Coordinates of C-alpha atoms and ligand atoms in Angstrom, one line a residue:
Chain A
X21 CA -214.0 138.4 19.6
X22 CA -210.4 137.2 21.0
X23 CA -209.5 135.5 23.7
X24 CA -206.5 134.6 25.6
X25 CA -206.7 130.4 25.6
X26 CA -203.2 129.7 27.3
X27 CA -199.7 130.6 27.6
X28 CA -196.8 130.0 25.1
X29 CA -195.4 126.9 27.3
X30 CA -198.2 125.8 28.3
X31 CA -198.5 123.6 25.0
X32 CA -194.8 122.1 23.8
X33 CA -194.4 121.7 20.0
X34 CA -196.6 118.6 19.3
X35 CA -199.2 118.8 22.4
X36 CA -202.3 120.1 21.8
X37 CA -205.3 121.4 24.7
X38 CA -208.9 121.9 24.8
X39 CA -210.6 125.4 25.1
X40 CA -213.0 127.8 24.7
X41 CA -213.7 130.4 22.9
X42 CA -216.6 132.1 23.3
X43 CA -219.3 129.4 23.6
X44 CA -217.7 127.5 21.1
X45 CA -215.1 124.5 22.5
X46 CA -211.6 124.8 20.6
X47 CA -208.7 123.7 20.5
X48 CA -205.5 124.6 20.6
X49 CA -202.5 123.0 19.0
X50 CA -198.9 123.6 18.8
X51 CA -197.4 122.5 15.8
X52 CA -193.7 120.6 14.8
X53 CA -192.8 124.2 14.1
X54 CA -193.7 125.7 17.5
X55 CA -196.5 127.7 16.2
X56 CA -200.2 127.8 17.6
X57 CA -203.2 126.6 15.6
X58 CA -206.9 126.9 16.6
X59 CA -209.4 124.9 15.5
X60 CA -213.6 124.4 16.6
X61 CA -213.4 121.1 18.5
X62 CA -215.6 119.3 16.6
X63 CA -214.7 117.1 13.8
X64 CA -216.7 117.7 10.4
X65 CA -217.9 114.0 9.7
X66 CA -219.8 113.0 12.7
X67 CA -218.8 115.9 15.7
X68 CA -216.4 113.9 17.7
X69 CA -214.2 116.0 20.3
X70 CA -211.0 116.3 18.0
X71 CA -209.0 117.6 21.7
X72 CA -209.7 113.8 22.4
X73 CA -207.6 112.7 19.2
X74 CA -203.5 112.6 18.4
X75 CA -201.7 115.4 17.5
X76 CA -199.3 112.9 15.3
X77 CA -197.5 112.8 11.9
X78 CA -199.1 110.4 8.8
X79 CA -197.8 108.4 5.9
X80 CA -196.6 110.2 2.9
X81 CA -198.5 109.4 -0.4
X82 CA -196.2 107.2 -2.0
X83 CA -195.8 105.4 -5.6
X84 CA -194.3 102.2 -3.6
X85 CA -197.0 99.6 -2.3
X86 CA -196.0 98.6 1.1
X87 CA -193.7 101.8 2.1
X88 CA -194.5 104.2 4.7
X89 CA -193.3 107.0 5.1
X90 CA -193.9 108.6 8.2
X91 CA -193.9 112.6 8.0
X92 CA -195.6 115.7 9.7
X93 CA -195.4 114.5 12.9
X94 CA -196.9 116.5 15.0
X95 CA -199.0 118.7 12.7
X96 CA -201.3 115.8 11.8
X97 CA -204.5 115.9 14.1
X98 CA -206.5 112.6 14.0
X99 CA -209.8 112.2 15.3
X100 CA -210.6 110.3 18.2
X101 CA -213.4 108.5 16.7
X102 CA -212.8 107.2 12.8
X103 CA -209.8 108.7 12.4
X104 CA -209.9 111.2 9.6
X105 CA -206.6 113.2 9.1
X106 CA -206.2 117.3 9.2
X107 CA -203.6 119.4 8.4
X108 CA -203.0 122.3 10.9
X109 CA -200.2 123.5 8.8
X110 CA -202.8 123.5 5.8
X111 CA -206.2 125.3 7.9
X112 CA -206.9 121.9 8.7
X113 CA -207.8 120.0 5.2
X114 CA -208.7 116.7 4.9
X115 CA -205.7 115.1 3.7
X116 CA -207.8 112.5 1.7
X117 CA -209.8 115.3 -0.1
X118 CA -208.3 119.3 1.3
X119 CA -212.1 120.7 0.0
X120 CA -212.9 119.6 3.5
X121 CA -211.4 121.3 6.5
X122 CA -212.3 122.2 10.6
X123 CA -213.2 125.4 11.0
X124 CA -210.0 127.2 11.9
X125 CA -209.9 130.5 13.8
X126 CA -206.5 132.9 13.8
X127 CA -204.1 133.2 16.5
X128 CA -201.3 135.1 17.8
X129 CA -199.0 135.2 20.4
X130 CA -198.7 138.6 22.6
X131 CA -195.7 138.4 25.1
X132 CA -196.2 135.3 27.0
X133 CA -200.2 134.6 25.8
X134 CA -201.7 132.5 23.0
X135 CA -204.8 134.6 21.9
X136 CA -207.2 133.1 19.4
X137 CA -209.5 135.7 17.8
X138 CA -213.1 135.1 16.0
Chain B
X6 CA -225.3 94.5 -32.6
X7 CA -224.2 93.3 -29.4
X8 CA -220.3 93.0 -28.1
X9 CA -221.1 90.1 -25.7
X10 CA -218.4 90.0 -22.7
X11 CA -219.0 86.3 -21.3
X12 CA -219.1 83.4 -23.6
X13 CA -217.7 80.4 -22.3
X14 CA -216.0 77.9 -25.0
X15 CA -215.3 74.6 -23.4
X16 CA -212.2 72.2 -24.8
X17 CA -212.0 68.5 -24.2
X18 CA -209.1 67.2 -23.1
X19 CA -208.4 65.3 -25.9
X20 CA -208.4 68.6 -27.9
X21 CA -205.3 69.5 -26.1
X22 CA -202.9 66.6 -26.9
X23 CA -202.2 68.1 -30.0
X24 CA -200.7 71.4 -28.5
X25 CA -199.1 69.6 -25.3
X26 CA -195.5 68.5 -25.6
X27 CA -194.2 65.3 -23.1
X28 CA -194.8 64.9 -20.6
X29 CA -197.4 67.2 -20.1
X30 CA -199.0 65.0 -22.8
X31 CA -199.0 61.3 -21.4
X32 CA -200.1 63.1 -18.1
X33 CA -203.5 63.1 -19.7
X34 CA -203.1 60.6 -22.3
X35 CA -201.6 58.2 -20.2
X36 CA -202.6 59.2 -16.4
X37 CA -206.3 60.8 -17.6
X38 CA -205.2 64.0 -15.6
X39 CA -208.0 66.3 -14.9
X40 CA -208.4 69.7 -13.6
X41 CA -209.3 69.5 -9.4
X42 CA -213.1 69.1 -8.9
X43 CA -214.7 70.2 -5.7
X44 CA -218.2 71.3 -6.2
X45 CA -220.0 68.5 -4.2
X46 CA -223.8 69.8 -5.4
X47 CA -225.8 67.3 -7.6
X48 CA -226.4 69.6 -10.5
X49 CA -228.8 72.6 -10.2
X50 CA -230.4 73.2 -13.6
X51 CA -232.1 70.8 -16.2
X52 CA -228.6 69.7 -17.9
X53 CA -226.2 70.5 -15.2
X54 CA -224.6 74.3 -15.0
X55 CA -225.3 74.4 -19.2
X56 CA -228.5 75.5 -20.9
X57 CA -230.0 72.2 -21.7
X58 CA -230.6 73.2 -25.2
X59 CA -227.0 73.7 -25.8
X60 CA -226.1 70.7 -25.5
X61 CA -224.2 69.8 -29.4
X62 CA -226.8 67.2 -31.1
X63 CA -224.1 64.4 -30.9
X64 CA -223.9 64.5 -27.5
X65 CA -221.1 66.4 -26.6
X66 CA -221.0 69.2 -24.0
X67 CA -222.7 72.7 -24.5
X68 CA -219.7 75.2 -25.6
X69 CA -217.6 72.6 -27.6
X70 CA -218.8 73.1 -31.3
X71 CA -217.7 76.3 -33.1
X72 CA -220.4 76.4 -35.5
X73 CA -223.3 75.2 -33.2
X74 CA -222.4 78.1 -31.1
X75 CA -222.3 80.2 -34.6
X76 CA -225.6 79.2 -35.1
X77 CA -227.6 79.1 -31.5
X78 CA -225.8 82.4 -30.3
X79 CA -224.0 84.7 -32.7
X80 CA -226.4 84.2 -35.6
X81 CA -229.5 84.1 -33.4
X82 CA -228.5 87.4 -31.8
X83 CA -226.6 89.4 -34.2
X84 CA -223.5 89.5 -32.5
X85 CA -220.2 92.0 -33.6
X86 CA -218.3 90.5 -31.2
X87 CA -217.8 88.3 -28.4
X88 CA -215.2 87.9 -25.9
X89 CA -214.4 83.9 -25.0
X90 CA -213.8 83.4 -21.2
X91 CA -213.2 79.7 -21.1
X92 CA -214.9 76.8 -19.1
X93 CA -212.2 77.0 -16.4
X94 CA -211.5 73.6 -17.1
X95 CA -208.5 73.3 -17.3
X96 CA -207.9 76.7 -14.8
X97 CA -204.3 76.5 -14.7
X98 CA -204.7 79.2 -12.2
X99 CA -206.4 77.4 -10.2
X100 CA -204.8 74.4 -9.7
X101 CA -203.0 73.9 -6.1
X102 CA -199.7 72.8 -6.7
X103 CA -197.7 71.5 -10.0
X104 CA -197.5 74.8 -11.4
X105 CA -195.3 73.2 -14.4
X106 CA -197.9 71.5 -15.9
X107 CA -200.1 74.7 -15.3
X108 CA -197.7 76.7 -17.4
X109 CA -198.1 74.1 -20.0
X110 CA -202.0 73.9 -19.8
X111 CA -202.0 77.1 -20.1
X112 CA -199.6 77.5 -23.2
X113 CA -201.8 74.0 -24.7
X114 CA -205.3 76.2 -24.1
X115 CA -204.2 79.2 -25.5
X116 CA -202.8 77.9 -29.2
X117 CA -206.3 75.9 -29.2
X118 CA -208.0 78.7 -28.8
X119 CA -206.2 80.6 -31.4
X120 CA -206.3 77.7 -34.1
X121 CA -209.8 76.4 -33.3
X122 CA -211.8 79.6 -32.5
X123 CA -210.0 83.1 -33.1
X124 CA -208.9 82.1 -36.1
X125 CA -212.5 81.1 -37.4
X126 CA -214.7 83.5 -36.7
X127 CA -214.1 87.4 -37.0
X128 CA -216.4 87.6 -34.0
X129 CA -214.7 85.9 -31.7
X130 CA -211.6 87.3 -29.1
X131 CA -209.8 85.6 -26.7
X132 CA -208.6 85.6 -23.0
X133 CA -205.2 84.4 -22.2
X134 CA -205.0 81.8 -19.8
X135 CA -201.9 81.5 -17.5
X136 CA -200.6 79.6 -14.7
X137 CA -200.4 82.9 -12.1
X138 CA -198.9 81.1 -8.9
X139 CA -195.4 82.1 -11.1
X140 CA -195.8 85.2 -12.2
X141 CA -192.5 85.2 -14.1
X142 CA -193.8 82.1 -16.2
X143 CA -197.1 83.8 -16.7
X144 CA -195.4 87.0 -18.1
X145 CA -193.3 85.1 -20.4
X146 CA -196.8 83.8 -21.7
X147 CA -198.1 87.1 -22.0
X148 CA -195.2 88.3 -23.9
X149 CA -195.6 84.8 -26.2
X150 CA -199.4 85.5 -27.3
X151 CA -200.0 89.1 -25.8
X152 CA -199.8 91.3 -29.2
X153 CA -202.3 88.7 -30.7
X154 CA -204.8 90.9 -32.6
X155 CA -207.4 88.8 -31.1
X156 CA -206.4 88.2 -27.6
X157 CA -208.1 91.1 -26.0
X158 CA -207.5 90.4 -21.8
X159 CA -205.5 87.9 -19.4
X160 CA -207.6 85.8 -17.0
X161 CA -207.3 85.1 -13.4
X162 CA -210.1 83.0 -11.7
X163 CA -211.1 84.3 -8.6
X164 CA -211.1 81.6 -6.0
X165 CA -208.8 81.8 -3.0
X166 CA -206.5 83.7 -3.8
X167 CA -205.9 87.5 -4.0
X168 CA -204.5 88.6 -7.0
X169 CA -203.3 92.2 -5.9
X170 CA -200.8 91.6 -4.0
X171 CA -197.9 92.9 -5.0
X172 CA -196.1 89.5 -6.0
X173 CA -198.7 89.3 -9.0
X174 CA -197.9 92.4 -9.6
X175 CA -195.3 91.6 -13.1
X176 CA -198.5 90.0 -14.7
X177 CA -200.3 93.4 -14.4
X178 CA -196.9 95.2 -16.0
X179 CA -197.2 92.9 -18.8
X180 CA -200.9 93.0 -19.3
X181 CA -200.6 96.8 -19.2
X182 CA -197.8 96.9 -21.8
X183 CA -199.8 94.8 -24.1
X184 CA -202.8 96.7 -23.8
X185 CA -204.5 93.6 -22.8
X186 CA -207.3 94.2 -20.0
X187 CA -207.5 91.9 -17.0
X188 CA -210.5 89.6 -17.2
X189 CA -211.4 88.3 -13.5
X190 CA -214.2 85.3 -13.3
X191 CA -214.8 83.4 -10.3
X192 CA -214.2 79.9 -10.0
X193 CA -214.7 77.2 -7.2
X194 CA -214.9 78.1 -4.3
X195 CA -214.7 81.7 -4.0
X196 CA -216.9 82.3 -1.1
X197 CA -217.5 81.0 2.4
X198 CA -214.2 81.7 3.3
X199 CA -212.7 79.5 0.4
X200 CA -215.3 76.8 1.4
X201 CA -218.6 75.2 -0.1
X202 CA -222.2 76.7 1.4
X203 CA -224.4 73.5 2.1
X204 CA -226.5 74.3 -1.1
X205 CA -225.7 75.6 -4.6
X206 CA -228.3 78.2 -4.0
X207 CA -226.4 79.4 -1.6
X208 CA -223.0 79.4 -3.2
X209 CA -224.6 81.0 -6.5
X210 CA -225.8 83.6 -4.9
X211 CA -223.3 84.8 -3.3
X212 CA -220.6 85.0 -5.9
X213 CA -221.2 88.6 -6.1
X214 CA -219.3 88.7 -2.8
X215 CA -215.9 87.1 -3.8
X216 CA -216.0 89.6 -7.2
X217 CA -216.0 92.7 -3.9
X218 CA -213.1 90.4 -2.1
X219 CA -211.0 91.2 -5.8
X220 CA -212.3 94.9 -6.5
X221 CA -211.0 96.0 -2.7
X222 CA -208.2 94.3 -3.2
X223 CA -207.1 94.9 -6.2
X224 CA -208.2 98.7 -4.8
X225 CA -205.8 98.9 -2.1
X226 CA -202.8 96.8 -3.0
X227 CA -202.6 99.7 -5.3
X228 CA -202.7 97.8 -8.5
X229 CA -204.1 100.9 -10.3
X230 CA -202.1 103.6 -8.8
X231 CA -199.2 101.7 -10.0
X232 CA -200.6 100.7 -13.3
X233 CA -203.0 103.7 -14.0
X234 CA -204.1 102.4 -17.5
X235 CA -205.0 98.8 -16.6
X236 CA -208.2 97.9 -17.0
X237 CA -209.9 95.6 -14.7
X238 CA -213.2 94.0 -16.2
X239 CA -214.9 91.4 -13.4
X240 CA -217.0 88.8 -15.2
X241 CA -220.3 87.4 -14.4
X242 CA -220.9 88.9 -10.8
X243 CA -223.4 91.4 -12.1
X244 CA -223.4 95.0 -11.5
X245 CA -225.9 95.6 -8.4
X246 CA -223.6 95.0 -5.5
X247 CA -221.3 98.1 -6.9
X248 CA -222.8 101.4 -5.6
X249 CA -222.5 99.8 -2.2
X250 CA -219.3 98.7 -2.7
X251 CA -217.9 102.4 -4.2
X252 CA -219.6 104.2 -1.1
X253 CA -218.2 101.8 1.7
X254 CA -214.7 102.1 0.3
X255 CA -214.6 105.8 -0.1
X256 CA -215.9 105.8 3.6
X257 CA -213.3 103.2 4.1
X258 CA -210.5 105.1 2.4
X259 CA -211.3 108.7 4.4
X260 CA -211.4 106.9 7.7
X261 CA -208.2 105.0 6.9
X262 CA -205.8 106.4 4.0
X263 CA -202.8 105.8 6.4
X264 CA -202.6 102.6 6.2
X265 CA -202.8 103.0 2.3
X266 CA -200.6 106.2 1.5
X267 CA -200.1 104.5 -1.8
X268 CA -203.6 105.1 -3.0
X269 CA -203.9 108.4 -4.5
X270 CA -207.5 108.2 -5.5
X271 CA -211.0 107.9 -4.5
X272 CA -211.9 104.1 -5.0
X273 CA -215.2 105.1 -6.5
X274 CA -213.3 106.9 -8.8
X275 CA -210.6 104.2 -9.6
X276 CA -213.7 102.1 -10.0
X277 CA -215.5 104.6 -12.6
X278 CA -212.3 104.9 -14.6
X279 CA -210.2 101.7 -14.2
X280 CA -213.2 99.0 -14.6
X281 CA -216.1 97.4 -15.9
X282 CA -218.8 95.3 -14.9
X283 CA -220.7 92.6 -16.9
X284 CA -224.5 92.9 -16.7
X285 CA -225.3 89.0 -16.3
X286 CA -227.0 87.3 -14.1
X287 CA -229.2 90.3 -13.7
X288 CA -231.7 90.3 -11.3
X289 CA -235.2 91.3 -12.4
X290 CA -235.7 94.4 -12.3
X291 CA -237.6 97.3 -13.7
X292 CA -236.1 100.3 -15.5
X293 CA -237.0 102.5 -12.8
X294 CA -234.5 100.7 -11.0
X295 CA -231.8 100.3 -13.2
X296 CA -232.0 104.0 -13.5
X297 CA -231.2 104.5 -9.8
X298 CA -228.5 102.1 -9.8
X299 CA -226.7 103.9 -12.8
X300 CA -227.3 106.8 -10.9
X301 CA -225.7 105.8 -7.6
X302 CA -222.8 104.2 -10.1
X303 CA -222.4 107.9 -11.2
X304 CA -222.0 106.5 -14.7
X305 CA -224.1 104.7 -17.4
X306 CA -220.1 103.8 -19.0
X307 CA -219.3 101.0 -16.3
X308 CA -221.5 98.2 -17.0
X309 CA -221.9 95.9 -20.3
X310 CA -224.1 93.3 -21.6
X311 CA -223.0 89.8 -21.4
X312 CA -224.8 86.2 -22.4
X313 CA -222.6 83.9 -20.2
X314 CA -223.6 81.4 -22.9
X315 CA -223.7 78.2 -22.8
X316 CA -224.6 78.2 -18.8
X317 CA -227.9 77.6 -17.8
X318 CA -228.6 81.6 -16.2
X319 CA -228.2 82.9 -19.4
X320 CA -229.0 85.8 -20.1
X321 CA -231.1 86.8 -23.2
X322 CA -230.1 90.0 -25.2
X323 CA -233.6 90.2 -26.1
X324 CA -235.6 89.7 -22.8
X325 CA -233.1 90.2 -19.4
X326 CA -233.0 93.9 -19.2
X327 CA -235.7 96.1 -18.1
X328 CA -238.3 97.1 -21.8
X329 CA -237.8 100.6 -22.9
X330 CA -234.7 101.4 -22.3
X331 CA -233.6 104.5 -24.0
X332 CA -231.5 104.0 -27.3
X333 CA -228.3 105.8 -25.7
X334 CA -228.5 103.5 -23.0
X335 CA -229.1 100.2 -24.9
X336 CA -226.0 101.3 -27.3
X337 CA -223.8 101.9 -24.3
X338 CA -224.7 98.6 -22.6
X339 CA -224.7 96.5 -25.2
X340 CA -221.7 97.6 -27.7
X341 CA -220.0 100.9 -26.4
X342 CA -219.0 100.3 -23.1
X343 CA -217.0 97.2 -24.2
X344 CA -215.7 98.9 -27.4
X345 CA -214.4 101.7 -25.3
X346 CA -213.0 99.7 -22.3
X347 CA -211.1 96.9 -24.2
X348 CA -207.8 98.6 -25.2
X349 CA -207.8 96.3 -28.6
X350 CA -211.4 97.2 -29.5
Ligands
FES420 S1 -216.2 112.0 13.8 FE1 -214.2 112.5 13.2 S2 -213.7 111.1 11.8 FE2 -215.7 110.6 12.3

């Protein structure tokens, strides 16, 4: 199945929209480097709406206690409810453990349309 | 055999003067300084917090006579090794203020211990008391008495304050680089908030509560991502609060690893491979049980026996755990555990 969620300026790098796909809810997010991700809209710990969350950057790990270092912004998306960090960059892994991801789905961008396939 | 990680030897004050220099001396001599007393409970057990039958025949207090304790505990119960923890009297790290005469206190304990126990008994190893409010004086203690054969971990009472922040962090460095292990025991008052429950019953049993304060924050200060071989050992708060503990700060961590990007680990698994627990005072309970809670720990390597002689919930080698335990499990519980977490065993 595909299906054309939205057009290209629709979303701006960093922004990030609910959808459908199918009878599944998605969504859709444009990352830092102005490519589209598509992910099921429902977050793998407890099912919150991740379209509800931040599309927003994250600390770096780092080897100094009390320094952040605030990177990815824009390709981090956060759940609304406690808060659990993907990577859309990375199929959207856990960043605390990547053997856990969102379901992602493909997506490519014909003329002026975002089209996410299952 | 047993490696016994809790026995409390208790100096008099009097003991000290010898190993104090002036005017640390006349403080006591002179001044009959004493370590801060708070606990306002009329003692709990038959002879106070002591096993009444401890008490040395002459009438001093339980824990002051090298060769009564030879005979009531390391005799009696076939002891390799045990690992003195002090009487926290004097706790120079403790104390609220006069940090100077801490140092010293600490310097005083710690050449007594040497002379008057290490020294005379193969058994025995020591703990390294220090005056932690300044870390740079505790580290220079460290590096005094750290590559003592005998002195196996450095001390910190858990009472109000949090030792992993990173401004105690040079005592870790030292510890780490001495391959001394960090011995944590609580002291008064570690719970309520840093304030006394109405009864002792309360107090005493909720201790295990201030040893979680010190795991989480030791945890996620990010003592062990910065000092990956330190060992942590935390002293007389049993083991049964742990599985708890390891699941809510793994939940913890996943929900809220930005506001820690410095911890690179699972805390179970800093836990599993950073730590270790000291059996006493166990609650009763049958083997069935202790089965499940070694199972939820993920690991029969994280806990060891202790006595926490002379105190009056002692625990008996012979009688506190559950009957027939498996002989794997009774060696790892009793000596292996301690042999393999104690970088000097
Ligand atoms: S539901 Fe998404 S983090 Fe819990």
């Amino acid at each position: 199945m595909e299906q054309k969620v939205c057009h290209k300026e629709d979303l701006q790098p960093g922004e990030m929209m609910e959808s459908t796909l199918g009878k599944h809810s998605i969504v859709v997010c444009r990352a830092s480097d102005g490519h589209y991700y598509a992910f099921l809209n429902r977050c793998i710990h407890q099912g919150a709406p991740l379209s509800k969350g931040k599309l927003c950057g994250a600390p770096a790990p780092t080897d100094n206690v009390g320094e952040y270092n605030f990177e990815k912004d824009g390709d981090i998306l956060r759940c609304p409810w406690h808060g659990r960090e993907f990577d859309v960059k990375n199929e959207g892994r856990m960043l605390v453990n990547e053997k856990y991801k969102v379901k992602n789905f493909s997506v490519s961008v014909e003329n002026n349309d975002v089209i996410v396939y299952n | 055999m047993l490696i016994d990680t809790d026995v409390h030897e208790r100096v008099m004050y009097e003991e000290l003067l010898p190993y104090l220099e002036q005017p640390w001396k006349r403080y006591i001599e002179d001044c009959h300084w004493i370590q801060e007393k708070h606990m306002p409970y009329t003692q709990p057990a038959v002879a106070g917090v002591d096993r009444a039958d401890a008490r040395i025949p002459d009438g001093r207090p339980a824990g002051t006579d090298l060769s009564f304790m030879q005979q009531q505990l390391l005799d009696a119960n076939n002891h390799e090794k045990a690992v003195l923890t002090g009487a926290l009297d004097p706790s120079p790290s403790s104390m609220h203020g006069w940090y100077e005469m801490a140092t010293a206190l600490a310097t005083a304990y710690n050449n007594w211990q040497i002379d008057k126990w290490l020294d005379q008994d193969e058994r025995l190893y020591g703990s390294i008391h220090i005056a932690a409010q300044e870390p740079w004086n505790a580290v220079k203690e460290i590096e005094r008495i750290g590559s003592h054969p005998k002195m196996v971990q450095v001390l910190l009472p858990i009472d109000d304050k949090l030792w992993g922040d990173p401004y105690y962090h040079p005592i870790f460095e030292a510890a780490q680089r001495h391959n001394l292990a960090i011995g944590m025991h609580h002291n008064e008052p570690p719970v309520y908030y840093g304030q006394w429950p109405k009864y002792f019953i309360e107090w005493h049993t909720l201790i295990p509560t201030s040893h979680m304060n010190v795991v989480t924050n030791m945890i996620f200060n990010g003592v062990f991502d910065k000092f990956p071989d330190l060992k942590l050992i935390m002293i007389e708060g049993g083991f049964t609060y742990v599985p708890f503990l390891m699941n809510k700060m793994d939940q913890q961590y996943t929900d809220l690893r930005h506001e820690v990007p410095w911890v690179k680990r699972m805390p179970s698994d800093i836990v599993r491979e950073n730590m270790l627990f000291t059996t006493q005072p166990l609650e009763s309970m049958k083997k069935k049980e202790l089965m499940q809670i070694i199972d939820q720990l993920g690991s029969d390597e994280i806990i060891s026996f202790s006595t926490d002689y002379p105190h009056w919930d002692y625990d008996s080698p012979d009688a506190a755990l559950p009957p027939n335990l498996d002989d794997d499990l009774k060696e790892k519980l009793y000596t292996e555990n301690a042999r393999n977490f104690y970088p000097k065993f």
